[in-house]
Short mmCIF file of C-alpha atoms in Angstrom, two decimals:
data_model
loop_
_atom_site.label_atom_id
_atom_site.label_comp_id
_atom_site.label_asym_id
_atom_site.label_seq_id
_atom_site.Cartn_x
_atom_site.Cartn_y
_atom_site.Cartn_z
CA UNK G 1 -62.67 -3.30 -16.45
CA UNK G 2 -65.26 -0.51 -16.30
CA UNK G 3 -65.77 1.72 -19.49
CA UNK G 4 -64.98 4.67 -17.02
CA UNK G 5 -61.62 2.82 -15.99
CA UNK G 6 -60.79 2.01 -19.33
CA UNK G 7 -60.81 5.36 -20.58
CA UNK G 8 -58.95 6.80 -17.25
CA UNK G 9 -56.22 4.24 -18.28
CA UNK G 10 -56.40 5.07 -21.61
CA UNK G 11 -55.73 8.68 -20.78
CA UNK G 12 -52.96 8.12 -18.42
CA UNK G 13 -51.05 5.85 -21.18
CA UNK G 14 -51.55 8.87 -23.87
CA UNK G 15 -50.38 11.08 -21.17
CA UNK G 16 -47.07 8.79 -20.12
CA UNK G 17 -46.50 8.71 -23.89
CA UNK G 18 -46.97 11.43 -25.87
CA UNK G 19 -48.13 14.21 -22.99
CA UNK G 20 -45.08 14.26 -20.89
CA UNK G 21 -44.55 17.27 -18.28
CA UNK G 22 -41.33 19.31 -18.38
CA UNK G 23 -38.88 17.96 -15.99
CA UNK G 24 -39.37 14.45 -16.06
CA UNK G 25 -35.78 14.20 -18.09
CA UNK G 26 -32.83 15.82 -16.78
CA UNK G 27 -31.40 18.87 -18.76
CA UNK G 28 -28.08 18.42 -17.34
CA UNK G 29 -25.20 15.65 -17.00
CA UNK G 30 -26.06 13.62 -14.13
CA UNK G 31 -22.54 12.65 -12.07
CA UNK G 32 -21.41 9.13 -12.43
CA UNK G 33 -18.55 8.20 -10.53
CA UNK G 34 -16.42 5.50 -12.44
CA UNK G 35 -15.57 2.75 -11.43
CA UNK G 36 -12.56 -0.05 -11.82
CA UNK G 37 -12.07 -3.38 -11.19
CA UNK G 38 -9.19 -3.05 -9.35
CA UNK G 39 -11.62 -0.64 -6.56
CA UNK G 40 -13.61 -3.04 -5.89
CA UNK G 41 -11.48 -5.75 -5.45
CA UNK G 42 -10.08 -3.68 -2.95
CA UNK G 43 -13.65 -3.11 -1.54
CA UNK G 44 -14.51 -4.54 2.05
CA UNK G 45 -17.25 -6.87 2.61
CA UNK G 46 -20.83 -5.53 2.85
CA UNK G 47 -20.16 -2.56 0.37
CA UNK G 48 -22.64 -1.69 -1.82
CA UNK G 49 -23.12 0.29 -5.40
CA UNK G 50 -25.60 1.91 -7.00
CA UNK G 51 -25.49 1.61 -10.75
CA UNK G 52 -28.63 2.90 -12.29
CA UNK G 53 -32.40 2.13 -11.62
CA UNK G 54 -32.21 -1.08 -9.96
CA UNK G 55 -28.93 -3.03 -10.48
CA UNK G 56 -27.17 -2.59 -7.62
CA UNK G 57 -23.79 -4.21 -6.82
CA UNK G 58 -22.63 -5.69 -3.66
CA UNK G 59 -19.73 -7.08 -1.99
CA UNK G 60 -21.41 -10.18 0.45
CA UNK G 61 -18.92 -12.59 1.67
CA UNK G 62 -15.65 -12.00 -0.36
CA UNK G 63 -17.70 -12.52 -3.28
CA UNK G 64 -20.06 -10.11 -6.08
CA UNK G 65 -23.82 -10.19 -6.42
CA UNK G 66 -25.72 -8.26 -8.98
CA UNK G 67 -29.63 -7.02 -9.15
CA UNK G 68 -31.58 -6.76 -11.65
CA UNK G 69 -28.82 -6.08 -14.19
CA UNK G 70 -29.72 -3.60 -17.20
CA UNK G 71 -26.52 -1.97 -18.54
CA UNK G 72 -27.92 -1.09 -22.06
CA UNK G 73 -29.28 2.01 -23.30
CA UNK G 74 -32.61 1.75 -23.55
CA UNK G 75 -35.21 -0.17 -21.22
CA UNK G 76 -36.81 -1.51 -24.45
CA UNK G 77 -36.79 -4.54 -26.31
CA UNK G 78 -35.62 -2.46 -29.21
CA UNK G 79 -32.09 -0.81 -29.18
CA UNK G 80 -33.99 2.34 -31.54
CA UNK G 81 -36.77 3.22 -29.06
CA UNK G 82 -37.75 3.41 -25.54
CA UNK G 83 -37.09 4.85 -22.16
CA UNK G 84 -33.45 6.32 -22.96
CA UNK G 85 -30.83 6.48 -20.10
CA UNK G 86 -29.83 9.19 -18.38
CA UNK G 87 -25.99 8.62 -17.58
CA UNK G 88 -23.79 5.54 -18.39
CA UNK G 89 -22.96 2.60 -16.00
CA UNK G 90 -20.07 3.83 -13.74
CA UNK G 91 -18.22 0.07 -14.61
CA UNK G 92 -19.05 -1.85 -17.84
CA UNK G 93 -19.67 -5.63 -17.80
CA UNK G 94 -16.60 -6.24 -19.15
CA UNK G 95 -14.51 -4.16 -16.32
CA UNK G 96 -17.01 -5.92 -13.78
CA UNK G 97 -15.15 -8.91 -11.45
CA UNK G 98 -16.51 -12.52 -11.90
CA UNK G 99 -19.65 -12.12 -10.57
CA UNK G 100 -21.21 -15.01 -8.25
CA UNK G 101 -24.50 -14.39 -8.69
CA UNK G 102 -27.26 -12.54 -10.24
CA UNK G 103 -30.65 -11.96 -8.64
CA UNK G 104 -33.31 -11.23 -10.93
CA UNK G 105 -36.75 -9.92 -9.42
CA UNK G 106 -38.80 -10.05 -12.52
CA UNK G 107 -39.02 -10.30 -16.32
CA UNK G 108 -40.29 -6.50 -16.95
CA UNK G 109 -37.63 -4.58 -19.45
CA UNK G 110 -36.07 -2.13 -16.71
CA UNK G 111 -35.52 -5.11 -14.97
CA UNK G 112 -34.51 -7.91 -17.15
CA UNK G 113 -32.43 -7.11 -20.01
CA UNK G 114 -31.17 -9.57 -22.89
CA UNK G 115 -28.21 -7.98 -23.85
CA UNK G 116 -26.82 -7.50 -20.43
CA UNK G 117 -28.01 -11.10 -18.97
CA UNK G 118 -26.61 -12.37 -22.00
CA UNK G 119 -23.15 -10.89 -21.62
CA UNK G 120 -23.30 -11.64 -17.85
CA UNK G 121 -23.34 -15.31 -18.42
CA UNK G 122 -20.08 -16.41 -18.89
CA UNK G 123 -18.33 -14.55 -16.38
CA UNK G 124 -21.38 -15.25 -13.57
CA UNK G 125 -21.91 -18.54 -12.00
CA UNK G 126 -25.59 -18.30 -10.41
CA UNK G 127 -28.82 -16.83 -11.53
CA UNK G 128 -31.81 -16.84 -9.45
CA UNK G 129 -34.67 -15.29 -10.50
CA UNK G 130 -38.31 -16.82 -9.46
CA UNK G 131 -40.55 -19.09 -11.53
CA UNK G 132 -40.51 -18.85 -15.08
CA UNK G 133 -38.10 -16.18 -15.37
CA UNK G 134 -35.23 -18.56 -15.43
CA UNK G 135 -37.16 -20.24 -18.89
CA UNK G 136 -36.60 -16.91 -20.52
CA UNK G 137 -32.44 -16.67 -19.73
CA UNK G 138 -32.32 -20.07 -20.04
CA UNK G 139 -33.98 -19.66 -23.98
CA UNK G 140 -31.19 -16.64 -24.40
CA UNK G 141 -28.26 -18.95 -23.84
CA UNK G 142 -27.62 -19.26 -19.89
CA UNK G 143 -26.91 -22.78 -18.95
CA UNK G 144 -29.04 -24.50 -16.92
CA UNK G 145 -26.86 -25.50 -14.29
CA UNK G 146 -26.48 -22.10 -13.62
CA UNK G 147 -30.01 -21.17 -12.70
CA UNK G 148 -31.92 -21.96 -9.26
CA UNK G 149 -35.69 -20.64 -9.65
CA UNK G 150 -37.41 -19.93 -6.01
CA UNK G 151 -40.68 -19.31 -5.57
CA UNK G 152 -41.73 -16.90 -2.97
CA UNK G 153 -40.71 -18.26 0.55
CA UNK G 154 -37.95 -21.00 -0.65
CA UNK G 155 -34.59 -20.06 -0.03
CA UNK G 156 -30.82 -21.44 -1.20
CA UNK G 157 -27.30 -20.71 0.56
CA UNK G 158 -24.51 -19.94 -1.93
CA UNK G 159 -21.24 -19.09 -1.31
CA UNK G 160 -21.71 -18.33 2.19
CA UNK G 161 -24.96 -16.28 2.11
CA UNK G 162 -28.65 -16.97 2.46
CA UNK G 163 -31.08 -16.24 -0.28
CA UNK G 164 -34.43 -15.93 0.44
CA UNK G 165 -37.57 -15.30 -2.30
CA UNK G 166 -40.04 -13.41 -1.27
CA UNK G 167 -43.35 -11.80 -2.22
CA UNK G 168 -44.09 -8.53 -4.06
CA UNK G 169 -47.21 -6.67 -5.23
CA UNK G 170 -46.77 -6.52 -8.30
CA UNK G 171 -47.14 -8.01 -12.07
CA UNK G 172 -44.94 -9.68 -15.10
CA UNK G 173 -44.60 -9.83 -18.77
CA UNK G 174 -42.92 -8.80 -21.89
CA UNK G 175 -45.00 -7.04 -24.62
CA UNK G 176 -48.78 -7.49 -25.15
CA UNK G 177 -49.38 -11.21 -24.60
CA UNK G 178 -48.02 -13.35 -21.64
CA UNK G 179 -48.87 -11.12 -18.72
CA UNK G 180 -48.23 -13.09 -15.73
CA UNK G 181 -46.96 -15.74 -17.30
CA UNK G 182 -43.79 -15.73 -15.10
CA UNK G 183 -43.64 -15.01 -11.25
CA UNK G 184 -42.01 -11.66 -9.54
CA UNK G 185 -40.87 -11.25 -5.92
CA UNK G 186 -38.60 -9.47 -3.77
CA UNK G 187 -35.33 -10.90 -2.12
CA UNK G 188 -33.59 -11.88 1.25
CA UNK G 189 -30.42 -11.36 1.30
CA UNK G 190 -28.08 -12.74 4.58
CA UNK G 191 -24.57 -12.48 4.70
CA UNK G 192 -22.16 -12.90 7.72
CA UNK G 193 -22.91 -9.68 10.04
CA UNK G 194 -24.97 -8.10 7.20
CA UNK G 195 -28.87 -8.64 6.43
CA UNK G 196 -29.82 -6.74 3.06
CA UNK G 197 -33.64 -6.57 1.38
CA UNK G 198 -34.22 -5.98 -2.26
CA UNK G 199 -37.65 -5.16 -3.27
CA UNK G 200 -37.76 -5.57 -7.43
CA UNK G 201 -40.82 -3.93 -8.17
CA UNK G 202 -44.01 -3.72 -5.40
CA UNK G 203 -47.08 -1.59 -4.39
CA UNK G 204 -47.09 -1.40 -0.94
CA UNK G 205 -48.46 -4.65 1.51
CA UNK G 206 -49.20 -6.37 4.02
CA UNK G 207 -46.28 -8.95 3.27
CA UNK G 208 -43.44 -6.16 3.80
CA UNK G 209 -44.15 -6.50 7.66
CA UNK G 210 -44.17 -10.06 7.31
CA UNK G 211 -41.05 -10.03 5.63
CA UNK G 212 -39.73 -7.61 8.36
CA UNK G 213 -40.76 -9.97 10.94
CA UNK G 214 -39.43 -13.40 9.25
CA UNK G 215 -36.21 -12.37 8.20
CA UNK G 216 -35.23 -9.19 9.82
CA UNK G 217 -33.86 -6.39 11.21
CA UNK G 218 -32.02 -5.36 7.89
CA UNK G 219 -29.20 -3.53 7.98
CA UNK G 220 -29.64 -2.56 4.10
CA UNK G 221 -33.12 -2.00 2.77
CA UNK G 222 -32.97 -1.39 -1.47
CA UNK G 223 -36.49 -0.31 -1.89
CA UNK G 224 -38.20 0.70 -4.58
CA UNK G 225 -39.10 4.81 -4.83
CA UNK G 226 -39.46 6.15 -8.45
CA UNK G 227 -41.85 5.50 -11.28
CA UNK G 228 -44.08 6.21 -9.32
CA UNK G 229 -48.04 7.52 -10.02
CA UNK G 230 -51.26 7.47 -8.32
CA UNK G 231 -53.09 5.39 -10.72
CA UNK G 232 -50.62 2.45 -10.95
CA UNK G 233 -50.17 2.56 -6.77
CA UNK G 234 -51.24 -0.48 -6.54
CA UNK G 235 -48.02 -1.97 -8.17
CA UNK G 236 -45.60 0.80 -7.87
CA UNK G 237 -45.17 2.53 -4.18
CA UNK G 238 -45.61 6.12 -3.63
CA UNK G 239 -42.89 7.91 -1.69
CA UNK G 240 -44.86 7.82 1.73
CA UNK G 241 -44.90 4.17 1.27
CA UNK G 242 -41.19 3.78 0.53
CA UNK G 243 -40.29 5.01 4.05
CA UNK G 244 -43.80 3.41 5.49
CA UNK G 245 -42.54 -0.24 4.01
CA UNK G 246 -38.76 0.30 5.13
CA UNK G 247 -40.29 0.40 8.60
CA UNK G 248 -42.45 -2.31 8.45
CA UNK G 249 -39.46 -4.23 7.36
CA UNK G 250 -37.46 -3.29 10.54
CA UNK G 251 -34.68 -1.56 8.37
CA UNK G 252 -31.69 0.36 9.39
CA UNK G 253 -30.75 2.31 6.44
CA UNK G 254 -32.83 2.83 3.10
CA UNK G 255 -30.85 2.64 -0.17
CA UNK G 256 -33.86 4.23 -2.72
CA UNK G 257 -33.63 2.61 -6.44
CA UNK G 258 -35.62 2.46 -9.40
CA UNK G 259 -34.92 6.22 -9.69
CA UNK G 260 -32.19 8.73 -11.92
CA UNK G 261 -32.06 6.85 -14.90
CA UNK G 262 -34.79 6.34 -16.97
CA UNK G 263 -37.82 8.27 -17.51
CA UNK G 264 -41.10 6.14 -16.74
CA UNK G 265 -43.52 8.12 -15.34
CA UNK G 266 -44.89 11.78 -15.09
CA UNK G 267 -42.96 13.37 -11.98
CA UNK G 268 -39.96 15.13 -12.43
CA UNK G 269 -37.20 13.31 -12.43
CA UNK G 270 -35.26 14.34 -9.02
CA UNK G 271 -38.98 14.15 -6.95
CA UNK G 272 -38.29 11.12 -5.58
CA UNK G 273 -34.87 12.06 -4.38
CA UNK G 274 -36.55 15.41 -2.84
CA UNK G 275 -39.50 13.55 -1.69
CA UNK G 276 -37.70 10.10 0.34
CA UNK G 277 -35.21 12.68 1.82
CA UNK G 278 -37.73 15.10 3.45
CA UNK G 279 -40.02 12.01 4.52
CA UNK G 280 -37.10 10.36 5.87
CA UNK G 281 -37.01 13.35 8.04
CA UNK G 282 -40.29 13.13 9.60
CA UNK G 283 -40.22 9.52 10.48
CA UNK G 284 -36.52 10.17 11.83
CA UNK G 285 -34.94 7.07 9.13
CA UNK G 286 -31.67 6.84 7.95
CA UNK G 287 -31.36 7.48 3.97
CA UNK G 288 -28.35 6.96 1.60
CA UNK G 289 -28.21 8.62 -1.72
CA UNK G 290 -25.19 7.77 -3.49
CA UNK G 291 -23.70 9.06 -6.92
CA UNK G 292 -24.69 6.27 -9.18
CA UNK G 293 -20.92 3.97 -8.58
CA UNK G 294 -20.12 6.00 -4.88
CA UNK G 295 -19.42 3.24 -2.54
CA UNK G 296 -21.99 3.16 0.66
CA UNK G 297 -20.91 1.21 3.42
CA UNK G 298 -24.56 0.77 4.83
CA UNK G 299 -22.92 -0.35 8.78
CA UNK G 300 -21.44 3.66 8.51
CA UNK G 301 -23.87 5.30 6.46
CA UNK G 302 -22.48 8.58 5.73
CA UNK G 303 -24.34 11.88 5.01
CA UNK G 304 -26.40 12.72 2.36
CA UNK G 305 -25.52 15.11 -0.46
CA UNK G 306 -27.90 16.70 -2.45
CA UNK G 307 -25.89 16.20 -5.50
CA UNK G 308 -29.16 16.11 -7.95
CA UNK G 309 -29.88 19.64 -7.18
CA UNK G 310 -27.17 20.68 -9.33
CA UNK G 311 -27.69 18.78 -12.03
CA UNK G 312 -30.84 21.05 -12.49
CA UNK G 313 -29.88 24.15 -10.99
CA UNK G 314 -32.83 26.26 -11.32
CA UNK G 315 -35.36 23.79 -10.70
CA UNK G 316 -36.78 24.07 -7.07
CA UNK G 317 -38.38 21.21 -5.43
CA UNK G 318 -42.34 21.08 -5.78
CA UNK G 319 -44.58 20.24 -2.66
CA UNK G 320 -42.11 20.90 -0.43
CA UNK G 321 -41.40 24.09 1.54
CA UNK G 322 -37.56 25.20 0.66
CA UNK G 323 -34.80 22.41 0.29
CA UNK G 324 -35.10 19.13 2.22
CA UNK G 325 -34.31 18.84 5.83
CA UNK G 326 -31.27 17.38 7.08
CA UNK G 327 -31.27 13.48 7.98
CA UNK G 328 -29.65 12.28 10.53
CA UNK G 329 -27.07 9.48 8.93
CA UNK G 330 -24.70 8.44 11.84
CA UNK G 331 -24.41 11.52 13.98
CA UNK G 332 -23.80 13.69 11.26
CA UNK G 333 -26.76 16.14 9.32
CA UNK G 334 -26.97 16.18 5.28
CA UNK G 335 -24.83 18.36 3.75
CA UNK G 336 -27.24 20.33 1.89
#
């Protein structure tokens, strides 16, 4: 690394740290719709929920699957410090139905948490994460039997569904030592008369049209769109990219994540929301934007509400010219 690059990074770390802009934390309660166990046992097949950042629930094939589960407060290896969440988990593990399996994308802390893989494990019967990453759950108590580690391109059928590993742009590791030590990746997902993509963490590639023409059309794309900054675009994607890679991967409907709970960046906090939505717009693609624990049934999208405007009522969006622009979600325009 150049001494010029060095100190550029240098700044931007100071800045993410102790420089932060106003906005970037909400200043009031975001909604949370709760959830029970008895809902979604009642669920159909091929629903989906958002609970925060990137653990997402869904309903494949009579049967729960979990991403990238983090259900504690903090995205820190320390309960005391670190990125703090903004709302709750609309269901706690304990409420949560036996879970079949848990698909892990990569070992960073917003992504792979102890506490909650650790409480997962006795009521969840698969983990797949991809190389190395299964060493680290398997170290915190998971059995072994339990975990199938793919590397990018292998896939496994469980339960009914098709899991496929796939690539991402991006990095691993947990504190200041070990980086890369462990693999990352994004995941197929293909369940009777319902084809779902899950990025984990990626800067936008080449390998997201690849992906699009291996395994798709997808009828769900989970896609990464938050966290998001111009010097780390390399492994994060910007908004623009979002929509550009849900096209490459011939998707139907994009679910955003890795957004509305925890503060790790230097944008406000609802710009991704703002930004994906007017995008979406432009390049006429469906968007969903659940309340973290609404139910989307991704086959019938239904419209978007803007419901992260009033959680900061007199904060107007930035960069854009008055409020989003309807999307077109199944016939029907955003209620705005």
């Amino acid at each position: 690394m150049s001494t010029g690059s060095f100190i550029e990074s240098a700044r931007v770390m100071w800045n993410l740290f102790f420089n932060k802009p106003a906005g970037t934390v909400p200043t009031g309660a975001i909604p949370v719709r709760k959830m029970s166990r008895e809902q979604l046992l009642a669920a159909p097949d091929n629903t989906v929920f958002r609970l925060g950042h990137s653990t997402v629930l869904l309903k494949l094939h009579n049967a729960f699957w979990l991403t990238d589960p983090v259900f504690s407060d903090r995205a820190s290896p320390i309960s005391f410090a670190g990125p703090l969440r903004f709302h709750k988990a609309p269901i706690s593990i304990e409420e949560l139905p036996p879970i079949k399996g848990v698909i892990i994308s990569h070992d960073h802390y917003d992504h792979l948490d102890r506490r909650s893989i650790v409480a997962l494990a006795k009521k969840t019967e698969y983990f797949m994460t991809p190389p190395g990453v299964g060493d680290i759950i398997a170290e915190w108590g998971v059995p072994s039997e339990k975990i199938r580690q793919l590397d990018w391109w292998q896939s496994i059928k469980i339960g009914g569904v098709l899991f496929a590993a796939t690539p991402s742009q991006h990095f691993s590791g947990r504190g200041l030592f070990g980086r890369n030590n462990t693999q990352w990746g994004s995941w197929v997902m293909l369940a009777p008369g319902f084809r779902v993509f899950f990025s984990g963490d990626s800067g936008y590639f080449s390998g997201f049209k690849r992906i699009g023409d291996e395994y798709g059309p997808f009828d769900l794309t989970m896609l990464e769109a938050g966290a998001y900054n111009e010097h780390w675009a390399g492994v994060h994607m910007m908004p623009e990219e979002t929509v550009q890679a849900h096209i490459d991967l011939k998707g139907k409907v994009l679910l955003p994540i890795h957004n509305g709970t925890f503060d790790l960046s230097m944008h406000r906090w609802q710009e991704p929301f703002e930004r994906i939505l007017h995008l979406a717009q432009a390049r006429s693609t469906r968007v969903s934007m659940p309340l973290m624990g609404e139910p989307v049934y991704a086959l019938y999208p239904a419209n978007v509400r803007r419901w992260w405007a009033q959680v900061d009522p007199t904060t107007r969006p930035q960069g854009l010219e008055g409020d989003a622009h309807p999307v077109l979600q199944g016939g029907g325009a955003a209620e705005l």
